[in-house]
Amino acid sequence: MSKNNFYAEPAVYHKPISEIDTDTINELYKLEEGWFVEFKSNLPEGAKIAKSISSFANAHGGIIIYGAIEDQKTRKLKELKGFDVDTAEENLIKIRQSVESHIMPCPYYQAEKIKTSEDKDEYIIWV
């Protein structure tokens, strides 16, 4: 048995953010909100951003997807309602400011805008 067939592909929330692209986005539909995954349709204000990030930092890590609507019955991703590029950039700044203002010491985290598909100019925020 080859090494490639023996080891399971890591879950999307274990992949480095640099490996996330529009093809990886489809993997989000397989996930359920829980210990490692949180879907948020919009970016909350101020300290609420930091609280979500702090929760994951104090546990075992995971991902927060802003611009994602959760199906309330299944807790799975229902649809992506991303942001335009300017709003996505503004949201990245708000995330950084919230973490720097409300969490000491500042945890290691990454936040990036990820294009939802090749044919749309729409971005989710992956933290």
PDB file of C-alpha atoms in Angstrom:
ATOM      1  CA  MET A   1       0.000   0.000   0.000  1.00  0.00           C
ATOM      2  CA  SER A   2       1.437   3.362  -0.929  1.00  0.00           C
ATOM      3  CA  LYS A   3       1.902   6.094   1.611  1.00  0.00           C
ATOM      4  CA  ASN A   4      -0.599   8.306  -0.250  1.00  0.00           C
ATOM      5  CA  ASN A   5      -3.366   5.710   0.148  1.00  0.00           C
ATOM      6  CA  PHE A   6      -2.590   4.875   3.772  1.00  0.00           C
ATOM      7  CA  TYR A   7      -2.871   8.296   5.401  1.00  0.00           C
ATOM      8  CA  ALA A   8      -6.133  10.181   5.420  1.00  0.00           C
ATOM      9  CA  GLU A   9      -6.215  13.641   3.911  1.00  0.00           C
ATOM     10  CA  PRO A  10      -6.136  16.210   6.747  1.00  0.00           C
ATOM     11  CA  ALA A  11      -9.423  17.950   7.474  1.00  0.00           C
ATOM     12  CA  VAL A  12      -9.713  21.384   5.950  1.00  0.00           C
ATOM     13  CA  TYR A  13      -9.388  23.003   9.396  1.00  0.00           C
ATOM     14  CA  HIS A  14      -5.939  21.401   9.797  1.00  0.00           C
ATOM     15  CA  LYS A  15      -4.577  22.702   6.500  1.00  0.00           C
ATOM     16  CA  PRO A  16      -2.284  25.719   6.452  1.00  0.00           C
ATOM     17  CA  ILE A  17      -4.130  28.823   5.303  1.00  0.00           C
ATOM     18  CA  SER A  18      -1.666  29.117   2.418  1.00  0.00           C
ATOM     19  CA  GLU A  19      -3.166  25.906   0.957  1.00  0.00           C
ATOM     20  CA  ILE A  20      -6.737  27.191   0.970  1.00  0.00           C
ATOM     21  CA  ASP A  21      -8.136  28.099  -2.443  1.00  0.00           C
ATOM     22  CA  THR A  22     -11.435  28.046  -4.317  1.00  0.00           C
ATOM     23  CA  ASP A  23     -11.225  24.246  -4.708  1.00  0.00           C
ATOM     24  CA  THR A  24     -10.845  23.822  -0.947  1.00  0.00           C
ATOM     25  CA  ILE A  25     -13.953  25.931  -0.340  1.00  0.00           C
ATOM     26  CA  ASN A  26     -16.155  22.993  -1.372  1.00  0.00           C
ATOM     27  CA  GLU A  27     -14.765  20.984   1.547  1.00  0.00           C
ATOM     28  CA  LEU A  28     -16.503  23.427   3.903  1.00  0.00           C
ATOM     29  CA  TYR A  29     -19.876  21.965   2.909  1.00  0.00           C
ATOM     30  CA  LYS A  30     -18.852  18.630   4.485  1.00  0.00           C
ATOM     31  CA  LEU A  31     -18.145  20.224   7.875  1.00  0.00           C
ATOM     32  CA  GLU A  32     -20.443  20.696  10.813  1.00  0.00           C
ATOM     33  CA  GLU A  33     -20.116  23.562  13.260  1.00  0.00           C
ATOM     34  CA  GLY A  34     -18.495  22.369  16.461  1.00  0.00           C
ATOM     35  CA  TRP A  35     -15.152  22.178  18.270  1.00  0.00           C
ATOM     36  CA  PHE A  36     -13.045  23.172  15.268  1.00  0.00           C
ATOM     37  CA  VAL A  37     -15.444  25.077  13.001  1.00  0.00           C
ATOM     38  CA  GLU A  38     -17.591  28.167  13.350  1.00  0.00           C
ATOM     39  CA  PHE A  39     -19.682  29.753  10.585  1.00  0.00           C
ATOM     40  CA  LYS A  40     -20.616  33.434  10.840  1.00  0.00           C
ATOM     41  CA  SER A  41     -22.683  35.280   8.251  1.00  0.00           C
ATOM     42  CA  ASN A  42     -21.288  38.680   9.217  1.00  0.00           C
ATOM     43  CA  LEU A  43     -18.401  40.087  11.175  1.00  0.00           C
ATOM     44  CA  PRO A  44     -19.572  41.025  14.695  1.00  0.00           C
ATOM     45  CA  GLU A  45     -18.484  44.230  16.368  1.00  0.00           C
ATOM     46  CA  GLY A  46     -15.427  44.845  18.538  1.00  0.00           C
ATOM     47  CA  ALA A  47     -14.788  42.466  21.388  1.00  0.00           C
ATOM     48  CA  LYS A  48     -17.062  39.718  19.998  1.00  0.00           C
ATOM     49  CA  ILE A  49     -14.523  39.094  17.235  1.00  0.00           C
ATOM     50  CA  ALA A  50     -11.746  38.687  19.783  1.00  0.00           C
ATOM     51  CA  LYS A  51     -13.909  36.408  21.949  1.00  0.00           C
ATOM     52  CA  SER A  52     -14.396  33.905  19.102  1.00  0.00           C
ATOM     53  CA  ILE A  53     -10.710  33.892  18.224  1.00  0.00           C
ATOM     54  CA  SER A  54      -9.719  33.597  21.878  1.00  0.00           C
ATOM     55  CA  SER A  55     -12.019  30.603  22.331  1.00  0.00           C
ATOM     56  CA  PHE A  56     -10.260  28.689  19.563  1.00  0.00           C
ATOM     57  CA  ALA A  57      -6.819  29.819  20.756  1.00  0.00           C
ATOM     58  CA  ASN A  58      -7.575  28.496  24.258  1.00  0.00           C
ATOM     59  CA  ALA A  59      -8.744  25.138  22.895  1.00  0.00           C
ATOM     60  CA  HIS A  60      -7.201  23.187  20.036  1.00  0.00           C
ATOM     61  CA  GLY A  61      -7.479  25.736  17.244  1.00  0.00           C
ATOM     62  CA  GLY A  62      -9.866  25.606  14.325  1.00  0.00           C
ATOM     63  CA  ILE A  63     -11.389  27.903  11.754  1.00  0.00           C
ATOM     64  CA  ILE A  64     -13.911  30.704  11.797  1.00  0.00           C
ATOM     65  CA  ILE A  65     -15.492  31.488   8.454  1.00  0.00           C
ATOM     66  CA  TYR A  66     -17.070  34.924   8.088  1.00  0.00           C
ATOM     67  CA  GLY A  67     -19.469  35.202   5.159  1.00  0.00           C
ATOM     68  CA  ALA A  68     -20.921  31.710   5.708  1.00  0.00           C
ATOM     69  CA  ILE A  69     -24.528  30.880   6.521  1.00  0.00           C
ATOM     70  CA  GLU A  70     -25.140  27.796   8.652  1.00  0.00           C
ATOM     71  CA  ASP A  71     -28.145  25.481   8.250  1.00  0.00           C
ATOM     72  CA  GLN A  72     -29.714  25.644  11.725  1.00  0.00           C
ATOM     73  CA  LYS A  73     -30.990  22.042  11.581  1.00  0.00           C
ATOM     74  CA  THR A  74     -27.840  20.274  10.418  1.00  0.00           C
ATOM     75  CA  ARG A  75     -25.231  22.797  11.665  1.00  0.00           C
ATOM     76  CA  LYS A  76     -23.557  22.432   8.266  1.00  0.00           C
ATOM     77  CA  LEU A  77     -22.696  25.174   5.813  1.00  0.00           C
ATOM     78  CA  LYS A  78     -25.821  26.202   3.931  1.00  0.00           C
ATOM     79  CA  GLU A  79     -24.339  28.841   1.638  1.00  0.00           C
ATOM     80  CA  LEU A  80     -21.544  31.335   1.274  1.00  0.00           C
ATOM     81  CA  LYS A  81     -22.513  34.998   1.243  1.00  0.00           C
ATOM     82  CA  GLY A  82     -19.117  36.556   0.930  1.00  0.00           C
ATOM     83  CA  PHE A  83     -18.029  40.163   0.884  1.00  0.00           C
ATOM     84  CA  ASP A  84     -16.825  42.392  -1.921  1.00  0.00           C
ATOM     85  CA  VAL A  85     -13.059  42.923  -1.951  1.00  0.00           C
ATOM     86  CA  ASP A  86     -13.167  46.309  -0.149  1.00  0.00           C
ATOM     87  CA  THR A  87     -15.401  45.021   2.638  1.00  0.00           C
ATOM     88  CA  ALA A  88     -13.226  41.920   2.985  1.00  0.00           C
ATOM     89  CA  GLU A  89     -10.111  44.101   3.399  1.00  0.00           C
ATOM     90  CA  GLU A  90     -11.915  46.294   5.965  1.00  0.00           C
ATOM     91  CA  ASN A  91     -12.984  43.178   7.878  1.00  0.00           C
ATOM     92  CA  LEU A  92      -9.407  41.907   8.017  1.00  0.00           C
ATOM     93  CA  ILE A  93      -8.361  45.220   9.598  1.00  0.00           C
ATOM     94  CA  LYS A  94     -11.232  45.010  12.116  1.00  0.00           C
ATOM     95  CA  ILE A  95     -10.196  41.482  13.087  1.00  0.00           C
ATOM     96  CA  ARG A  96      -6.579  42.517  13.666  1.00  0.00           C
ATOM     97  CA  GLN A  97      -7.627  45.588  15.679  1.00  0.00           C
ATOM     98  CA  SER A  98     -10.049  43.570  17.802  1.00  0.00           C
ATOM     99  CA  VAL A  99      -7.488  40.893  18.651  1.00  0.00           C
ATOM    100  CA  GLU A 100      -4.763  43.437  19.431  1.00  0.00           C
ATOM    101  CA  SER A 101      -7.134  45.484  21.617  1.00  0.00           C
ATOM    102  CA  HIS A 102      -8.831  42.709  23.564  1.00  0.00           C
ATOM    103  CA  ILE A 103      -6.500  39.706  23.910  1.00  0.00           C
ATOM    104  CA  MET A 104      -3.290  39.727  25.941  1.00  0.00           C
ATOM    105  CA  PRO A 105      -1.024  38.064  25.156  1.00  0.00           C
ATOM    106  CA  CYS A 106      -1.961  38.125  21.511  1.00  0.00           C
ATOM    107  CA  PRO A 107      -2.470  34.548  20.243  1.00  0.00           C
ATOM    108  CA  TYR A 108      -1.054  33.207  17.017  1.00  0.00           C
ATOM    109  CA  TYR A 109      -3.740  33.320  14.353  1.00  0.00           C
ATOM    110  CA  GLN A 110      -4.055  33.957  10.653  1.00  0.00           C
ATOM    111  CA  ALA A 111      -6.831  35.765   8.815  1.00  0.00           C
ATOM    112  CA  GLU A 112      -7.116  35.887   5.036  1.00  0.00           C
ATOM    113  CA  LYS A 113      -9.706  36.714   2.451  1.00  0.00           C
ATOM    114  CA  ILE A 114     -10.408  33.748   0.183  1.00  0.00           C
ATOM    115  CA  LYS A 115     -12.258  34.044  -3.113  1.00  0.00           C
ATOM    116  CA  THR A 116     -15.425  31.923  -3.029  1.00  0.00           C
ATOM    117  CA  SER A 117     -15.251  30.862  -6.678  1.00  0.00           C
ATOM    118  CA  GLU A 118     -13.436  31.700  -9.885  1.00  0.00           C
ATOM    119  CA  ASP A 119     -16.518  33.275 -11.465  1.00  0.00           C
ATOM    120  CA  LYS A 120     -17.554  35.543  -8.560  1.00  0.00           C
ATOM    121  CA  ASP A 121     -15.766  38.574  -7.144  1.00  0.00           C
ATOM    122  CA  GLU A 122     -16.790  37.565  -3.636  1.00  0.00           C
ATOM    123  CA  TYR A 123     -14.616  36.712  -0.625  1.00  0.00           C
ATOM    124  CA  ILE A 124     -15.035  34.945   2.691  1.00  0.00           C
ATOM    125  CA  ILE A 125     -12.788  35.677   5.641  1.00  0.00           C
ATOM    126  CA  TRP A 126     -10.931  32.591   6.859  1.00  0.00           C
ATOM    127  CA  VAL A 127      -9.523  32.878  10.403  1.00  0.00           C
TER     128      VAL A 127
END
